[in-house]
Amino acid sequence: MRLSNFGQDIAHVDLASGRVEMRPAPEDWTRKYIGARGLGVRYVLEAGAEVEPLGPDNLLCFMNGPLTGSEASMSGRWACVTKSPLTGTVTDSHQGGWSGARLRWAGFDGLVFEGHSETPVYAFIEDGRIELRDASDAWGKGIHETVAFYQERYGEKNLAVNAIGQAGERLNRFAVWVNEDDRAFGRGGTGAVGGAKKLKAIVIRAALKKSEVDDRDAWKAVRRDALDVIRDEVNITSPKKGGLSVYGTNVLMNVTNRIGALGTRNSQTTSFGDRAEAISGERVQETILVGDPTCHACPVACKKEVEVTEGPWKGLRMESVEYEPAWSFGSNCENDDVNSIAKLIDQSNDLGMDPIELGNVLSMYMEATERGWLPSGAGGLAWGDTAAMVAMADAIGLREGEGDLLAEGTTLAATKLGHPEIAMAVKGQAVPAYDPRGLKGMGLGYATSNRGACHLRAYVAAAELGVAPGEGEPLDPLEWKGKGELVKIFQDLHAFSDSLDFCKFSAFAEDAGHYAAQYSTAMGVEFTADDVMTAGERIYNLERLYNNRAGFGAGSDTLPARFTEEPSTQPGSEGHVSELSSMLAEYYAARGWEDGVVPASKLRELEIV
Amino acid sequence: MPEVRVRFYATFRPIVGGKHADVAVTEGASAGDLLDAIVTRWPELHEHLIRPDGGLSKRANLFVDGRAVRFLPEGLKTPLRESQEIDCFPAVAGG
Ligand code: SF4
C-alpha cells in the first residue's frame, strides 16, 4: 500500500449497467484537492450542479484520503460526497471506524457510483476486486440486521459492512450510511441517495496492510510528533486523562448549558438549567457507561458504549451517546431521560437517520403541536414525551402516518405546516448543539457552512471554550468581532484535515504543521503549513463554486430569525442575539467573496479554474 | 460571605471528590482569591488551573454567572457577590 500512489485506484461503478471501470483521478485533482472531501467534491462538480439529488445523474462518491488507513493517528476516516437531497448543496460526511481503512487495504482509493440500479444491489469488495451482487434479501432490513446478515454470509473477520436502513430505502431526506452498526456518514441525506440508487450496502473484506513510503524513518518521526501532542496530558485528547477521552463528546453538555449556549425547547431558550446534568457525559459515565470503543489508529477512544439498566429500554446496549444527539433528543425536546436518548440514537443507527436532524424535526413538531399548528387529524408530540418520541422516530424512518411529513426534514416539514420560522435550520439542514446567541463564532460557522448548518466545518467552539492548542488563546464566545477571520481559518484547516482524512478531533492537539509534515512525508512532496491552509481554502472555495452554480448566493448564508432577533434570557448569554450581518461582512472580506459568491478572480487565484 | 459554592465538572470532579464544594473565602473576596482558595484546598488542581507565571490557565474556565472570568472587565479582580453561580471547568470540546 504505497501512500504516494493515492488516487490511482478509483472505481467507477455504473449501477444501471453493472459496469465497473478503474480510472485514476486526474493528477491535477489530487494535487489541488488532496483526497476524501476535496477530491469527492471535485468529482461531484464534474457531474454538474444542476443534477437532481435523487436522480440517476447524481454521483455518490465514497472517498478515502491519502492517509486513510495508514499508521498515522486518527486516520480511519473516509468521506461520502454527493449532492444533498436535504439541502441541494454539495455535501460531505465522514465516518470513523474501520471501513475506510479496509477499503484502502482492499486496494481502492475511492468508489464513484453513478446511475440507478433497477433492483437492490450491494457492492462486494475484496483484494482489488469489486462486484455488484443482489441485495433483494437484505432490502427492507434495518442496519443492525443487515450487518449481521452479511457477517453471517462472509464471516466477521476483517469485514466492514456499510449499509443504509429502511429510512434510506424510503428516501427519507436525512437518511445516513452506517458502518459497524453505529458510525455514520451522518449529515446531508447521503443514505437517501443510496436508496434512490438501490444500493443497500458496501461490504469490504480486507486485512490490515502496512503503508509503504520512501523515507520510513521520517514517516515514523512525523507520526511520533503528532502522537506526542495527542497524548500530551495538557490536551483533551490525552488517552484516559483528557476530557474528550474520559467522557466523550458529551463532556460539553454542562459547559454549554452553563454559558447559555444550549438550545432548549426547539431553541426557544438557551439553557436547560439544572436538568442538563442528567444527560451529561459525567452522568453517563457514572451510570450506564460500559465501554470506550475507538476507531482505526486512535488512542483517544472517545466513543461511549452504554447499557441501559432500567425502564422500558432495559438491556439495550449501544454506542455511542454523543453530545449532539444528547442535545437534539435531550434539552431541545425538553427531555432529561438519558436512557431514552440512548434508545433514540440506536433507532437512528438502525433505521439509518441523522440524529441531529431527527431531534430537530421532533422539537420543531413539538413546538408546532404546542402552538396548535398541526394539520387536522394529526396527534402531534408533547415536550419530553419519550415513548411518543420513540414511536415517532419509527414512523419517520418508515415514512408512516405523520412520520411521512417529518421524513422530509425540519425545513420542508415546517414549511408544509405553514410555519418555516420554527425550523432551526440553515440551507435546509438543521442546526447542531451550540446556540449562536451564546457562541457567536458557531453561528457564523452555521450560516456560512457549505453543507447547511454544521458545527464541524468551522469548529470555533474549541477556541471559544478554551481549547486552543499550542500558542493559541481562548476567545470570548460573546464577542462577534474577529469571528469572520477566525471562522475562515477553521474552515480552511478542517477542509484540509477532512481531505487527508483525519478525525476532526485531531485539531484539538495537532496543528497545520503536523498535517503538513505527515502529508509531505507520506506523499514524498514538499508541503508546508501554509500549503495546508491554501489547499483548505481552495477546497472551501470549490464547494462554494458548486453551491453558487446550484443557485445559492446573496442571502443564502443566514440563520433562523430566532437567533438574530430573540435575545437569550439565560445566564451567560442573557440579552444576546447573533450579530450575524456584522460577522458576515467581516467574513466575506476575509474570503474575498461578494455576497456569498466566489468571484472569478478568486477562482483563478486559487487555481480552481 | 464566608463560603462560596463552586460546582466542578468533568476531570475536576474526581480530584474534588464530588460535583460541588463550599470553599471558604474572606469577606470581599475576588474571583482570583477564590481561585487561590481552590488550589490551596486541592493542590492537585494547581497545574490545571494556574499558569506557570501565575494567573488562570488557558486550559481551565472559571465562570461567574455563566461568564468566563477572563472575559469580565475586571478579570480575576472581579468581586464576588452573594448568590452568584460559580462553575469551574477544564477546557472541553467535542463535536
Ligand atoms: S477521537 Fe473519537 S471519533 Fe476521532 S478517531 Fe478517535 S475514537 Fe474515532
mmCIF file of N, CA, C and O and ligand atoms in Angstrom, chain A residues 73-77 96-97 183 237 244 249 292-303 322 502-506, ligand 1:
data_model
loop_
_atom_site.group_PDB
_atom_site.id
_atom_site.type_symbol
_atom_site.label_atom_id
_atom_site.label_comp_id
_atom_site.label_asym_id
_atom_site.label_seq_id
_atom_site.Cartn_x
_atom_site.Cartn_y
_atom_site.Cartn_z
ATOM 1 N N SER A 73 -1.958 8.621 13.271
ATOM 2 C CA SER A 73 -3.015 8.615 14.287
ATOM 3 C C SER A 73 -4.304 9.236 13.754
ATOM 4 O O SER A 73 -4.276 10.226 13.023
ATOM 5 N N MET A 74 -5.432 8.657 14.132
ATOM 6 C CA MET A 74 -6.770 9.160 13.815
ATOM 7 C C MET A 74 -7.036 9.210 12.306
ATOM 8 O O MET A 74 -7.748 10.084 11.817
ATOM 9 N N SER A 75 -6.456 8.243 11.588
ATOM 10 C CA SER A 75 -6.556 8.254 10.115
ATOM 11 C C SER A 75 -7.557 7.227 9.594
ATOM 12 O O SER A 75 -7.447 6.781 8.461
ATOM 13 N N GLY A 76 -8.543 6.859 10.419
ATOM 14 C CA GLY A 76 -9.501 5.836 9.975
ATOM 15 C C GLY A 76 -10.665 6.385 9.184
ATOM 16 O O GLY A 76 -11.625 5.672 8.925
ATOM 17 N N ARG A 77 -10.606 7.639 8.803
ATOM 18 C CA ARG A 77 -11.826 8.233 8.234
ATOM 19 C C ARG A 77 -11.834 8.259 6.719
ATOM 20 O O ARG A 77 -10.798 8.258 6.056
ATOM 21 N N GLY A 96 -16.066 7.297 11.076
ATOM 22 C CA GLY A 96 -14.925 6.674 11.741
ATOM 23 C C GLY A 96 -15.040 5.164 11.622
ATOM 24 O O GLY A 96 -15.701 4.654 10.733
ATOM 25 N N GLY A 97 -14.420 4.472 12.547
ATOM 26 C CA GLY A 97 -14.421 3.009 12.483
ATOM 27 C C GLY A 97 -13.282 2.510 11.615
ATOM 28 O O GLY A 97 -12.180 3.074 11.640
ATOM 29 N N ARG A 183 -21.341 3.867 13.214
ATOM 30 C CA ARG A 183 -20.539 5.007 12.753
ATOM 31 C C ARG A 183 -21.146 5.494 11.446
ATOM 32 O O ARG A 183 -21.162 4.752 10.463
ATOM 33 N N THR A 237 -7.334 15.427 24.315
ATOM 34 C CA THR A 237 -7.244 14.141 23.620
ATOM 35 C C THR A 237 -6.444 13.112 24.411
ATOM 36 O O THR A 237 -6.457 11.930 24.050
ATOM 37 N N LEU A 244 -12.089 14.712 26.566
ATOM 38 C CA LEU A 244 -12.701 14.062 25.405
ATOM 39 C C LEU A 244 -12.560 12.545 25.508
ATOM 40 O O LEU A 244 -13.489 11.797 25.196
ATOM 41 N N THR A 249 -17.661 13.155 23.635
ATOM 42 C CA THR A 249 -18.060 14.499 23.207
ATOM 43 C C THR A 249 -19.090 15.117 24.156
ATOM 44 O O THR A 249 -19.208 16.333 24.239
ATOM 45 N N ASP A 292 -15.376 2.009 26.073
ATOM 46 C CA ASP A 292 -14.840 3.168 25.361
ATOM 47 C C ASP A 292 -14.276 2.711 24.013
ATOM 48 O O ASP A 292 -13.052 2.629 23.851
ATOM 49 N N PRO A 293 -15.137 2.407 23.053
ATOM 50 C CA PRO A 293 -14.622 1.944 21.760
ATOM 51 C C PRO A 293 -13.825 3.037 21.037
ATOM 52 O O PRO A 293 -13.910 4.219 21.390
ATOM 53 N N THR A 294 -13.098 2.630 20.014
ATOM 54 C CA THR A 294 -12.281 3.593 19.292
ATOM 55 C C THR A 294 -12.406 3.368 17.790
ATOM 56 O O THR A 294 -13.264 2.616 17.335
ATOM 57 N N CYS A 295 -11.572 4.041 17.032
ATOM 58 C CA CYS A 295 -11.521 3.895 15.575
ATOM 59 C C CYS A 295 -10.110 3.441 15.203
ATOM 60 O O CYS A 295 -9.206 3.447 16.044
ATOM 61 N N HIS A 296 -9.921 3.141 13.929
ATOM 62 C CA HIS A 296 -8.597 2.747 13.445
ATOM 63 C C HIS A 296 -7.521 3.756 13.892
ATOM 64 O O HIS A 296 -7.696 4.961 13.712
ATOM 65 N N ALA A 297 -6.463 3.249 14.470
ATOM 66 C CA ALA A 297 -5.268 4.043 14.804
ATOM 67 C C ALA A 297 -5.561 5.238 15.704
ATOM 68 O O ALA A 297 -4.959 6.290 15.546
ATOM 69 N N CYS A 298 -6.506 5.082 16.626
ATOM 70 C CA CYS A 298 -6.804 6.211 17.510
ATOM 71 C C CYS A 298 -6.644 5.842 18.975
ATOM 72 O O CYS A 298 -7.351 4.970 19.482
ATOM 73 N N PRO A 299 -5.736 6.514 19.680
ATOM 74 C CA PRO A 299 -5.555 6.242 21.101
ATOM 75 C C PRO A 299 -6.552 6.984 21.992
ATOM 76 O O PRO A 299 -6.603 6.753 23.196
ATOM 77 N N VAL A 300 -7.353 7.876 21.411
ATOM 78 C CA VAL A 300 -8.242 8.724 22.217
ATOM 79 C C VAL A 300 -9.456 7.936 22.723
ATOM 80 O O VAL A 300 -9.860 8.064 23.885
ATOM 81 N N ALA A 301 -10.036 7.116 21.830
ATOM 82 C CA ALA A 301 -11.190 6.276 22.185
ATOM 83 C C ALA A 301 -12.319 7.116 22.802
ATOM 84 O O ALA A 301 -12.728 6.900 23.938
ATOM 85 N N CYS A 302 -12.839 8.030 22.026
ATOM 86 C CA CYS A 302 -13.875 8.938 22.555
ATOM 87 C C CYS A 302 -15.279 8.351 22.504
ATOM 88 O O CYS A 302 -16.218 8.951 23.012
ATOM 89 N N LYS A 303 -15.448 7.203 21.842
ATOM 90 C CA LYS A 303 -16.800 6.623 21.729
ATOM 91 C C LYS A 303 -17.261 6.116 23.091
ATOM 92 O O LYS A 303 -16.442 5.605 23.874
ATOM 93 N N GLU A 322 -23.384 10.551 22.236
ATOM 94 C CA GLU A 322 -22.593 11.734 21.875
ATOM 95 C C GLU A 322 -23.320 12.998 22.320
ATOM 96 O O GLU A 322 -24.532 12.996 22.542
ATOM 97 N N PHE A 502 -8.375 12.855 8.296
ATOM 98 C CA PHE A 502 -8.129 12.691 9.727
ATOM 99 C C PHE A 502 -9.391 13.050 10.507
ATOM 100 O O PHE A 502 -10.164 13.923 10.090
ATOM 101 N N CYS A 503 -9.552 12.412 11.656
ATOM 102 C CA CYS A 503 -10.638 12.788 12.560
ATOM 103 C C CYS A 503 -10.500 14.269 12.925
ATOM 104 O O CYS A 503 -9.398 14.754 13.213
ATOM 105 N N LYS A 504 -11.628 14.957 12.925
ATOM 106 C CA LYS A 504 -11.647 16.384 13.244
ATOM 107 C C LYS A 504 -11.014 16.673 14.593
ATOM 108 O O LYS A 504 -10.403 17.715 14.805
ATOM 109 N N PHE A 505 -11.150 15.721 15.514
ATOM 110 C CA PHE A 505 -10.662 15.965 16.875
ATOM 111 C C PHE A 505 -9.134 15.994 16.946
ATOM 112 O O PHE A 505 -8.574 16.380 17.968
ATOM 113 N N SER A 506 -8.474 15.594 15.861
ATOM 114 C CA SER A 506 -7.007 15.721 15.842
ATOM 115 C C SER A 506 -6.617 17.183 16.031
ATOM 116 O O SER A 506 -5.550 17.484 16.576
HETATM 117 S S1 SF4 C 1 -11.236 10.784 18.567
HETATM 118 FE FE1 SF4 C 1 -13.102 9.523 18.649
HETATM 119 S S2 SF4 C 1 -14.120 9.787 16.639
HETATM 120 FE FE2 SF4 C 1 -11.993 10.525 16.437
HETATM 121 S S3 SF4 C 1 -10.860 8.770 15.635
HETATM 122 FE FE3 SF4 C 1 -10.689 8.704 17.885
HETATM 123 S S4 SF4 C 1 -12.346 7.395 18.623
HETATM 124 FE FE4 SF4 C 1 -12.804 7.947 16.472
#
